[in-house]
Short mmCIF file of C-alpha atoms and ligand atoms in Angstrom, two decimals:
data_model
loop_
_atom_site.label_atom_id
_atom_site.label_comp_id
_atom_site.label_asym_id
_atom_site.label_seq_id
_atom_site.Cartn_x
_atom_site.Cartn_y
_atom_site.Cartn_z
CA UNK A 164 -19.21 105.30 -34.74
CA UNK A 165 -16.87 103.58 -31.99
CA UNK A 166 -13.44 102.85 -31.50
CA UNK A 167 -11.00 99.88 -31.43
CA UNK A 168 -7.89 99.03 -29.67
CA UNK A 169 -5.16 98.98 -32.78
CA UNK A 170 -1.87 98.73 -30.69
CA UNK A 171 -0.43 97.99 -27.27
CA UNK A 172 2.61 98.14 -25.50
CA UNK A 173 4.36 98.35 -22.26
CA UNK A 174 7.92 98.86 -20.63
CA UNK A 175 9.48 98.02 -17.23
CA UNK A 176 12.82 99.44 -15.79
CA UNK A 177 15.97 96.91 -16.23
CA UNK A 178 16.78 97.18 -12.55
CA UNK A 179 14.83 94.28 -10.67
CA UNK A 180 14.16 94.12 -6.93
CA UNK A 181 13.76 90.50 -5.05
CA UNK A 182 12.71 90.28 -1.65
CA UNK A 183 15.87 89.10 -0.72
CA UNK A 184 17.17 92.33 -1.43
CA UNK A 185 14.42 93.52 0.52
CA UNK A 186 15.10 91.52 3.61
CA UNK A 187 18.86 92.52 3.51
CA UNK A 188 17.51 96.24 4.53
CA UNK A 189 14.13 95.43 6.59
CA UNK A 190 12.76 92.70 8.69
CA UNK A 191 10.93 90.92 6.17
CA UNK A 192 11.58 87.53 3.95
CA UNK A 193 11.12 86.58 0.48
CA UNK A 194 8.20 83.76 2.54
CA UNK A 195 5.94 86.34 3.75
CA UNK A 196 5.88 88.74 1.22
CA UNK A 197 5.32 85.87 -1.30
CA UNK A 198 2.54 84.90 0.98
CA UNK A 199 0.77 87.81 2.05
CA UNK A 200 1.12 89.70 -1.44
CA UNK A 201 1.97 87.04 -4.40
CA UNK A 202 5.02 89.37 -5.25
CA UNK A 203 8.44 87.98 -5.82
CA UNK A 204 10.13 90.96 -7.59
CA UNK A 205 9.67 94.64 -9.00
CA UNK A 206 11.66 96.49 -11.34
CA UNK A 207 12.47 99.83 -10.01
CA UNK A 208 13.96 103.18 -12.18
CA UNK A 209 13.29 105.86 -14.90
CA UNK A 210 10.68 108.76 -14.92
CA UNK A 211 7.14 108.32 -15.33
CA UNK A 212 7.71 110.21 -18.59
CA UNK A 213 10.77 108.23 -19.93
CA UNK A 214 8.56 104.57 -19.22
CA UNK A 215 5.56 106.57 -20.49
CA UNK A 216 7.20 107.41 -23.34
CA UNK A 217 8.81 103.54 -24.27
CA UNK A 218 5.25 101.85 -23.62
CA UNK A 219 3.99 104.67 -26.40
CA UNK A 220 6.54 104.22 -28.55
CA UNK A 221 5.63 100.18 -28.60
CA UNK A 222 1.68 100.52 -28.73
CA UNK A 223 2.41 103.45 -31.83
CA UNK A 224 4.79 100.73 -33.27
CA UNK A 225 2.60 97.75 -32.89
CA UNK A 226 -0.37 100.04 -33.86
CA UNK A 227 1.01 100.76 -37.42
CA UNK A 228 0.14 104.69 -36.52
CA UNK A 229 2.36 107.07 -37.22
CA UNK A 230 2.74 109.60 -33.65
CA UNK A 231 1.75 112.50 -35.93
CA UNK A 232 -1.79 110.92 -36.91
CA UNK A 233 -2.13 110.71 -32.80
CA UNK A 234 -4.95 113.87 -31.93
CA UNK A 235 -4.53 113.25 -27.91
CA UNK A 236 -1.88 112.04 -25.52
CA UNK A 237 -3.67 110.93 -22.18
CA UNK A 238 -1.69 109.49 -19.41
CA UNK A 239 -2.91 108.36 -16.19
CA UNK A 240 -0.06 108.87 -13.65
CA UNK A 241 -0.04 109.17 -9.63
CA UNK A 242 3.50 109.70 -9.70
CA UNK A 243 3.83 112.93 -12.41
CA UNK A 244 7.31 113.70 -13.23
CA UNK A 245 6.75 117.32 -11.81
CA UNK A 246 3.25 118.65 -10.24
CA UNK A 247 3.31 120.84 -13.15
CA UNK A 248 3.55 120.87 -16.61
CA UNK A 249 1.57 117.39 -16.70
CA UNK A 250 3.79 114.88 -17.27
CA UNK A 251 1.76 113.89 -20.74
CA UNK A 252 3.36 117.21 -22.28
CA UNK A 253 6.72 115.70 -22.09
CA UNK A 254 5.84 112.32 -23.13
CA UNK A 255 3.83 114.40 -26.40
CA UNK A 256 7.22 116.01 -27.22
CA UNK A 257 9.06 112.97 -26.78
CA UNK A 258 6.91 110.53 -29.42
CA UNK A 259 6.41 113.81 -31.82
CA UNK A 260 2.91 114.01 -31.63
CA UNK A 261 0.97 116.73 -32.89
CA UNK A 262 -2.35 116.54 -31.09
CA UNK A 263 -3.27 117.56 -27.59
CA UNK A 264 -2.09 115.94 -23.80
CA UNK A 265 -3.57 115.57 -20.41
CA UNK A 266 -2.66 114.01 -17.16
CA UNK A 267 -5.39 111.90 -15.64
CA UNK A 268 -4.99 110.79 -11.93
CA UNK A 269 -7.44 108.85 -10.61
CA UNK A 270 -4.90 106.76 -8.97
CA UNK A 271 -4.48 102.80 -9.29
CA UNK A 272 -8.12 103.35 -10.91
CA UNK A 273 -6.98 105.84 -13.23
CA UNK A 274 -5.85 104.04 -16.57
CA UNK A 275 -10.02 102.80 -16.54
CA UNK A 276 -11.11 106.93 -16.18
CA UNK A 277 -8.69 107.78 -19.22
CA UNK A 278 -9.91 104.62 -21.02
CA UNK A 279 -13.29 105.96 -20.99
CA UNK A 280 -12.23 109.46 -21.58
CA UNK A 281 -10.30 108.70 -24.87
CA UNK A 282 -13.30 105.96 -25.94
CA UNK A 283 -15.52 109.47 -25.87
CA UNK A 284 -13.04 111.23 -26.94
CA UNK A 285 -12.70 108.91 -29.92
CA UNK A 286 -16.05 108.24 -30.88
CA UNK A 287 -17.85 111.04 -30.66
CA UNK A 288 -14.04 113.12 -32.38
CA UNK A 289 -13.35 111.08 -34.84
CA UNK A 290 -9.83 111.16 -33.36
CA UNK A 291 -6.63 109.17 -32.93
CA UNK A 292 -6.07 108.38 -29.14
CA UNK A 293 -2.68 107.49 -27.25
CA UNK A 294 -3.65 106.06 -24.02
CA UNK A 295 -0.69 105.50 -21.30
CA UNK A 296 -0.45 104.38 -17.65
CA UNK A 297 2.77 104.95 -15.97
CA UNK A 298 3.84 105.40 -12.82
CA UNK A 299 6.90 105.19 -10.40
CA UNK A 300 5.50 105.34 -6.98
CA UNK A 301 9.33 103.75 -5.52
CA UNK A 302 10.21 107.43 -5.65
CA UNK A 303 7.54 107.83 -2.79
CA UNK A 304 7.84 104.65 -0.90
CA UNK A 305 9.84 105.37 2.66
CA UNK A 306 12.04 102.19 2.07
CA UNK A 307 12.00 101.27 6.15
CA UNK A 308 8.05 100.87 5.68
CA UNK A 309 7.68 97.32 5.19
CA UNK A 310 4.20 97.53 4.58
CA UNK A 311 4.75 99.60 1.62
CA UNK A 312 8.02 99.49 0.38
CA UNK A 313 7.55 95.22 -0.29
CA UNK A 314 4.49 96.27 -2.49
CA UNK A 315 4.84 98.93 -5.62
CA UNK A 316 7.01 98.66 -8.88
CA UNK A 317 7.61 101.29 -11.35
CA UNK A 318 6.68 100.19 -14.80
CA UNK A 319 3.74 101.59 -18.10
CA UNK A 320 1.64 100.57 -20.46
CA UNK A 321 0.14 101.93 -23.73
CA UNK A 322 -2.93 101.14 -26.07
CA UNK A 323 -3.31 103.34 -29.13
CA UNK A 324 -7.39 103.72 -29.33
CA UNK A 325 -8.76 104.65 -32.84
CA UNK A 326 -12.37 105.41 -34.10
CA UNK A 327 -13.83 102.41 -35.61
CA UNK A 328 -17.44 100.91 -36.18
CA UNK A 329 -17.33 98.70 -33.54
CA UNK A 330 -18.56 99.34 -29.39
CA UNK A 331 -15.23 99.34 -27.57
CA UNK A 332 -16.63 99.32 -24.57
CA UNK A 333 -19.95 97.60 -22.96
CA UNK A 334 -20.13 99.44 -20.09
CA UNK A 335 -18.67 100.99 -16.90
CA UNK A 336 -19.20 101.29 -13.13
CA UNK A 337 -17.60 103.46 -10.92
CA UNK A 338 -17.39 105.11 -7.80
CA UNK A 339 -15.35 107.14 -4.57
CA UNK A 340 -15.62 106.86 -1.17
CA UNK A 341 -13.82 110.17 -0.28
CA UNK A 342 -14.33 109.82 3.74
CA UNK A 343 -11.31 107.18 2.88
CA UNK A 344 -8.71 109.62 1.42
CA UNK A 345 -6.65 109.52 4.37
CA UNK A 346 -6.24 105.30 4.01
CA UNK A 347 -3.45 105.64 1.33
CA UNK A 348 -1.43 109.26 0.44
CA UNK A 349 1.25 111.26 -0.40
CA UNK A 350 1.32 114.68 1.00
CA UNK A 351 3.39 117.49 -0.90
CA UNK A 352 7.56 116.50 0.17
CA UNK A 353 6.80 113.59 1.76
CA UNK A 354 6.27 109.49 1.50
CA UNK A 355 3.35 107.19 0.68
CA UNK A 356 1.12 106.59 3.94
CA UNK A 357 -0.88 103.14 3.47
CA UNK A 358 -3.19 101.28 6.44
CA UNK A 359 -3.17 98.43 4.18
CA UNK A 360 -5.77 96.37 6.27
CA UNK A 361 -8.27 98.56 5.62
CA UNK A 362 -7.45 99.47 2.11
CA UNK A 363 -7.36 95.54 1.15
CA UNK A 364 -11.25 95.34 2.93
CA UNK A 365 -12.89 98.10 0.63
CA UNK A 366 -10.37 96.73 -2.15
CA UNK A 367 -12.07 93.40 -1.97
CA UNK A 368 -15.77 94.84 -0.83
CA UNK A 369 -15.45 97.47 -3.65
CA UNK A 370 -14.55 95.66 -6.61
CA UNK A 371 -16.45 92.65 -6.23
CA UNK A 372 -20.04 94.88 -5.93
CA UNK A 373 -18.77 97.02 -8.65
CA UNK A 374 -18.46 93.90 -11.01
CA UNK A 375 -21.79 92.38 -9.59
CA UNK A 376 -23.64 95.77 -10.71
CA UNK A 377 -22.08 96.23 -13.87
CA UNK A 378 -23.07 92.45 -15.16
CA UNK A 379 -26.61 93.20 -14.11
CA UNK A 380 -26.43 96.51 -16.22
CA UNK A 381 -24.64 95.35 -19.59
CA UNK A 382 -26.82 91.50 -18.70
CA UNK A 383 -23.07 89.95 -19.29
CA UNK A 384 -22.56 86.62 -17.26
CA UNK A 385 -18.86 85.99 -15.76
CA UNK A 386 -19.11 83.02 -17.88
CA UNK A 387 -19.07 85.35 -21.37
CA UNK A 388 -15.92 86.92 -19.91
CA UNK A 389 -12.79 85.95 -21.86
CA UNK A 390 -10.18 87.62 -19.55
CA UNK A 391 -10.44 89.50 -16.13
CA UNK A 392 -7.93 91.92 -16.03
CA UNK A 393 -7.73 93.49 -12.40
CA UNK A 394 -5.48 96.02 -10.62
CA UNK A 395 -2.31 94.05 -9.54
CA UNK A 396 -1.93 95.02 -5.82
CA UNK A 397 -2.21 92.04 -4.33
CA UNK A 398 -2.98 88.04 -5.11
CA UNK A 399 -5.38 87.65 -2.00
CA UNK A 400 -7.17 90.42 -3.25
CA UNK A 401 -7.65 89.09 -6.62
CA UNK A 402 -8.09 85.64 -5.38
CA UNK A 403 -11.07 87.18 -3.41
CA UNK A 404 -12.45 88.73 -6.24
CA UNK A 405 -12.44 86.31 -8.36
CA UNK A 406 -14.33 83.72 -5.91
CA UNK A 407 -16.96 86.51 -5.32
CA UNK A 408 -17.66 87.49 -8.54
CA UNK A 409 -17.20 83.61 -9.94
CA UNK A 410 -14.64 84.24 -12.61
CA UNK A 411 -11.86 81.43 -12.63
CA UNK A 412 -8.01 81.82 -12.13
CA UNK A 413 -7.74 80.71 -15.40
CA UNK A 414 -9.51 83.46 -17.02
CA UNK A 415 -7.64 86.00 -15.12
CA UNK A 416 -4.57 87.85 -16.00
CA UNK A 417 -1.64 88.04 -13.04
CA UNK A 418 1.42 89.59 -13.42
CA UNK A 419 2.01 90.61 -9.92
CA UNK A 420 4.60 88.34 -9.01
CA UNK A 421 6.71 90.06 -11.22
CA UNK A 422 6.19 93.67 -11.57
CA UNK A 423 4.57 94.05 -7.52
CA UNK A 424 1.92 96.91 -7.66
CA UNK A 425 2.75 99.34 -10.85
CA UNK A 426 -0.38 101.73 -9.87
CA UNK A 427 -2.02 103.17 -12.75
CA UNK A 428 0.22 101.10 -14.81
CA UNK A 429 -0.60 98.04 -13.86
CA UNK A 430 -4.24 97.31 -16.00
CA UNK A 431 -2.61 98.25 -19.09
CA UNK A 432 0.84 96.45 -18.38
CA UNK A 433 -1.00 93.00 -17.48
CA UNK A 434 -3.53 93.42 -20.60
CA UNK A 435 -0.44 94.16 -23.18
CA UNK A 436 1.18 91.58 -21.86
CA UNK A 437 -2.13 88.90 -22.05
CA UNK A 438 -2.10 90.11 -25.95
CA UNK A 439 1.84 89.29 -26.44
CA UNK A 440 0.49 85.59 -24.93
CA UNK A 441 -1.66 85.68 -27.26
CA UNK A 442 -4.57 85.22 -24.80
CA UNK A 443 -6.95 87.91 -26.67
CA UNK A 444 -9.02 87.28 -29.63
CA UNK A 445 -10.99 89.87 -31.54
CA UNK A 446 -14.10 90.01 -30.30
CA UNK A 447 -13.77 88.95 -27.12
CA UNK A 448 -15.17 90.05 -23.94
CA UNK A 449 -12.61 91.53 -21.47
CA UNK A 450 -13.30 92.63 -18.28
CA UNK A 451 -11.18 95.28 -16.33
CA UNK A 452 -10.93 96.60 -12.71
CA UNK A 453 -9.09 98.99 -10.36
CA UNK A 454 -9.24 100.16 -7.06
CA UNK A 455 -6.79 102.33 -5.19
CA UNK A 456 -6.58 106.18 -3.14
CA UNK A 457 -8.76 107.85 -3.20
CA UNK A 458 -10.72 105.53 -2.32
CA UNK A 459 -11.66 105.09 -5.80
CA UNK A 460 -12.53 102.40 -8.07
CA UNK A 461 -13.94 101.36 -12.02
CA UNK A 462 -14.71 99.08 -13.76
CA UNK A 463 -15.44 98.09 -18.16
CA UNK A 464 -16.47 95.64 -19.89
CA UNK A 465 -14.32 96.26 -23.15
CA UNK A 466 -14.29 93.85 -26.50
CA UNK A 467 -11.31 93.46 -27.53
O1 UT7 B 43 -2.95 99.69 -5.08
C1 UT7 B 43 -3.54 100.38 -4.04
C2 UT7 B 43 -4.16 99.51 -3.10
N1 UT7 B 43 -3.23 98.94 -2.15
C3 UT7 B 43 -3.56 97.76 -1.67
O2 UT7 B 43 -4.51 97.20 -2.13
C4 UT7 B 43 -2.78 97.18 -0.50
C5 UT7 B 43 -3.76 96.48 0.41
N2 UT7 B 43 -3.17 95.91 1.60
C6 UT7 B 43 -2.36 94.82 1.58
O3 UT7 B 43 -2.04 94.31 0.53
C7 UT7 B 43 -1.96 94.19 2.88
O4 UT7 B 43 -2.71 94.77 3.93
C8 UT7 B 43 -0.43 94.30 3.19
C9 UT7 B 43 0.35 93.46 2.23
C10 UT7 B 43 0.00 95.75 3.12
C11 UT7 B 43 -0.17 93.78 4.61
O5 UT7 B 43 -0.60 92.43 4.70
P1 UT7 B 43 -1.50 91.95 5.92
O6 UT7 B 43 -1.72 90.53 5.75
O7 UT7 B 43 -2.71 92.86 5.98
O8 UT7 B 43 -0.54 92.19 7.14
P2 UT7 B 43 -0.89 92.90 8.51
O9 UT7 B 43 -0.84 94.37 8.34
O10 UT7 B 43 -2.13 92.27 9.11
O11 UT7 B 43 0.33 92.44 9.36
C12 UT7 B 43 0.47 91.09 9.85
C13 UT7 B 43 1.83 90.96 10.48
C14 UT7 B 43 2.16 92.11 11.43
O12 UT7 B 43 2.94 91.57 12.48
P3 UT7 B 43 2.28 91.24 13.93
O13 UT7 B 43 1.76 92.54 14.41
O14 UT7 B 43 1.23 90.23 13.67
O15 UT7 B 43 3.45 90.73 14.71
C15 UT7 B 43 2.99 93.02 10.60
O16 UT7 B 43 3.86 93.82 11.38
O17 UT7 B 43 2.83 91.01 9.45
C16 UT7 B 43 3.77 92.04 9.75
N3 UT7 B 43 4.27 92.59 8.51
C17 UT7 B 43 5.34 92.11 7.87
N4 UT7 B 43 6.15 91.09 8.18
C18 UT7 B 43 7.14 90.85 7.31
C19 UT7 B 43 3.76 93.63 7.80
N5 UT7 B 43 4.50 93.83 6.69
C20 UT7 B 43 5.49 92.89 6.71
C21 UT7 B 43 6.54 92.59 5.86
N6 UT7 B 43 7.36 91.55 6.19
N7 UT7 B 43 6.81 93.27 4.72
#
C-alpha cells in the first residue's frame, strides 16, 4: 500500500499586523524588518484549536471525506491551547471525528514528524489521516523584543492523508542538536527567548546538509524537484538555502511576507496555498523542510 494527499486547507486570523504598527510601539521600521526578514505583515488572533480546527474543516471539505471516515487527528502545535488535554482532542470534538488524536511538537519542524507519522500510520493502517499544523506563538512573543516580536504570525494548515497505492513519500532526513535547546524557548509562564544570530547559522548550515544527504539517499537531483517548500522564518534564510542546495526562486514557495513565521504552521500553510495557485501537479516531486527549537530539523521528498 501507500497513501495520497486527497485534501488541503489552511486559515489565518482576520486581524493583520504591518510593521508600521510595529514601529508605532518599538524602535523598528517597516525598511529593516522588510530587509532583514522578507516580512511585511502577520495576522495575529484565535486559539491554536479554533485555526486548527478551520484549516481541518477546509482540507475535510476539499478532501470530499466525511470527518467521521477520519481514524486519527494529528496536530503539530508549539503553542497547545493548554499543556494538557492536547490541543488535537479539542480540535477532534470540534470537526466530529470519530478516530483517535495526538499532539506532535517538534517545533517549526514538527508538521514534517507528523507527516511521516500519519504516512506510517496510513500505510501500514489502512486508515484515514487528518494532518494539522497550527500554532499561535504571538501569545508568547514579549511585544518590546524586537527581535522576536517583528518575526512570528499565528495561522494553520491541514492535509487530509488517505491510504492509496501510490509512495507518498520518497524519503526523509532528520536530525537534533539538543546542546542548542537553550537558542530559542519558552519556559513554563513566561515569553519566547530567541538569539536569532545563531539560530539563523544552524538554520542555514542545517537545512542545506540535510537536503544535500537526502538527494544522495533517494538519488533525486534539485533539478527533478517541482516545488521547495521550506519553513517560512526568514527570506535570507531561504535565499541561502536555495543557492546551497541549487534549487531556483522560482521553484520555491514564499509566503513569508505575508503571514511572518507561523511555526509548525507554516510548511503546510505555504504548500495549501502553492495547490490553490495551482502550482502542484499529480505526480510531482515536492520537496519540504523545517528547522526550528529544539534545535531540530527534517526534511521529505513527497509526490504530490
Ligand atoms: O522559526 C524558528 C527559527 N527562527 C529563526 O530562524 C530566526 C533566525 N534569526 C533571524 O531571522 C535574525 O537573526 C533576526 C531577524 C532575528 C535578526 O536579524 P539579524 O540580521 O541577525 O540582526 P542582528 O541581531 O545582527 O542585529 C543587527 C542590528 C542590531 O543593532 P546594532 O547592534 O547593530 O546597532 C540590532 O539591535 O539590528 C538591530 N535590530 C533591529 N533593528 C530594527 C534587531 N532587531 C531589530 C528590529 N528593528 N526589529
Amino acid at each position: 500500500m501507500g497513501a495520497r494527499i486527497t485534501g488541503w486547507g489552511y486559515k489565518l486570523p482576520e486581524k493583520v499586523i504591518t510593521n508600521d504598527d510595529l514601529a508605532q510601539k518599538m524602535d523598528t521600521s517597516d525598511a529593516w524588518i522588510r530587509e532583514r526578514t522578507g516580512i511585511a505583515k502577520r495576522h495575529i488572533g484565535g486559539t491554536t484549536s479554533e485555526l486548527a480546527t478551520e484549516a481541518g474543516k477546509a482540507a475535510l471539505k476539499a478532501s470530499g471525506t466525511d470527518a467521521k471516515d477520519i481514524g486519527l487527528v494529528i496536530l503539530a502545535t508549539a503553542s497547545p491551547d493548554r499543556l494538557m488535554p492536547a490541543t488535537s482532542a479539542k480540535v477532534h470534538e470540534q470537526l466530529g471525528i470519530q478516530g483517535g488524536a495526538f499532539d506532535c511538537n517538534a517545533a517549526c519542524a514538527g508538521f514534517i514528524y507528523a507527516l511521516l507519522s500519519a504516512y506510517g500510520i496510513a500505510d501500514k493502517f489502512d486508515t484515514k489521516v487528518l494532518l494539522i499544523g497550527s500554532d499561535t506563538l504571538s501569545r508568547f512573543v514579549d511585544e518590546q523584543d524586537r527581535q522576536t516580536a517583528v518575526l512570528f504570525g499565528d495561522g494553520a494548515g491541514a492535509l487530509v492523508i488517505e491510504p492509496d497505492a501510490e509512495e507518498l513519500i520518497l524519503g526523509f532526513e532528520a536530525g537534533t542538536n539538543g546542546g542548542g535547546d537553550n537558542l530559542l524557548y519558552i519556559d513554563h509562564g513566561d515569553k519566547l527567548k530567541m538569539n536569532g544570530k545563531e539560530v539563523f547559522k544552524q538554520a542555514v548550515r542545517s537545512d542545506s546538509e540535510s537536503i544535500k544527504t537526502l538527494f544522495r539517499k533517494t538519488s533525486v537531483s534539485p533539478k527533478d524537484i517541482k516545488l521547495f517548500v521550506p519553513h517560512q522564518a526568514n527570506i535570507r534564510i531561504i535565499e541561502a538555502v536555495t543557492s546551497r542546495i541549487d534549487i531556483p526562486m522560482e521553484n520555491t514557495m514564499v509566503t513569508i511576507s505575508e503571514t511572518g513565521n507561523t511555526t509548525a504552521a507554516s510548511i503546510p500553510l505555504a504548500l495549501a496555498k502553492a495547490a490553490d495557485e495551482n502550482r502542484l501537479t499529480r505526480g510531482d516531486l515536492i520537496l519540504l523542510s523545517g528547522f526550528g527549537a529544539g534545535m531540530t530539523w527534517a526534511s521529505v521528498i513527497l509526490k504530490w
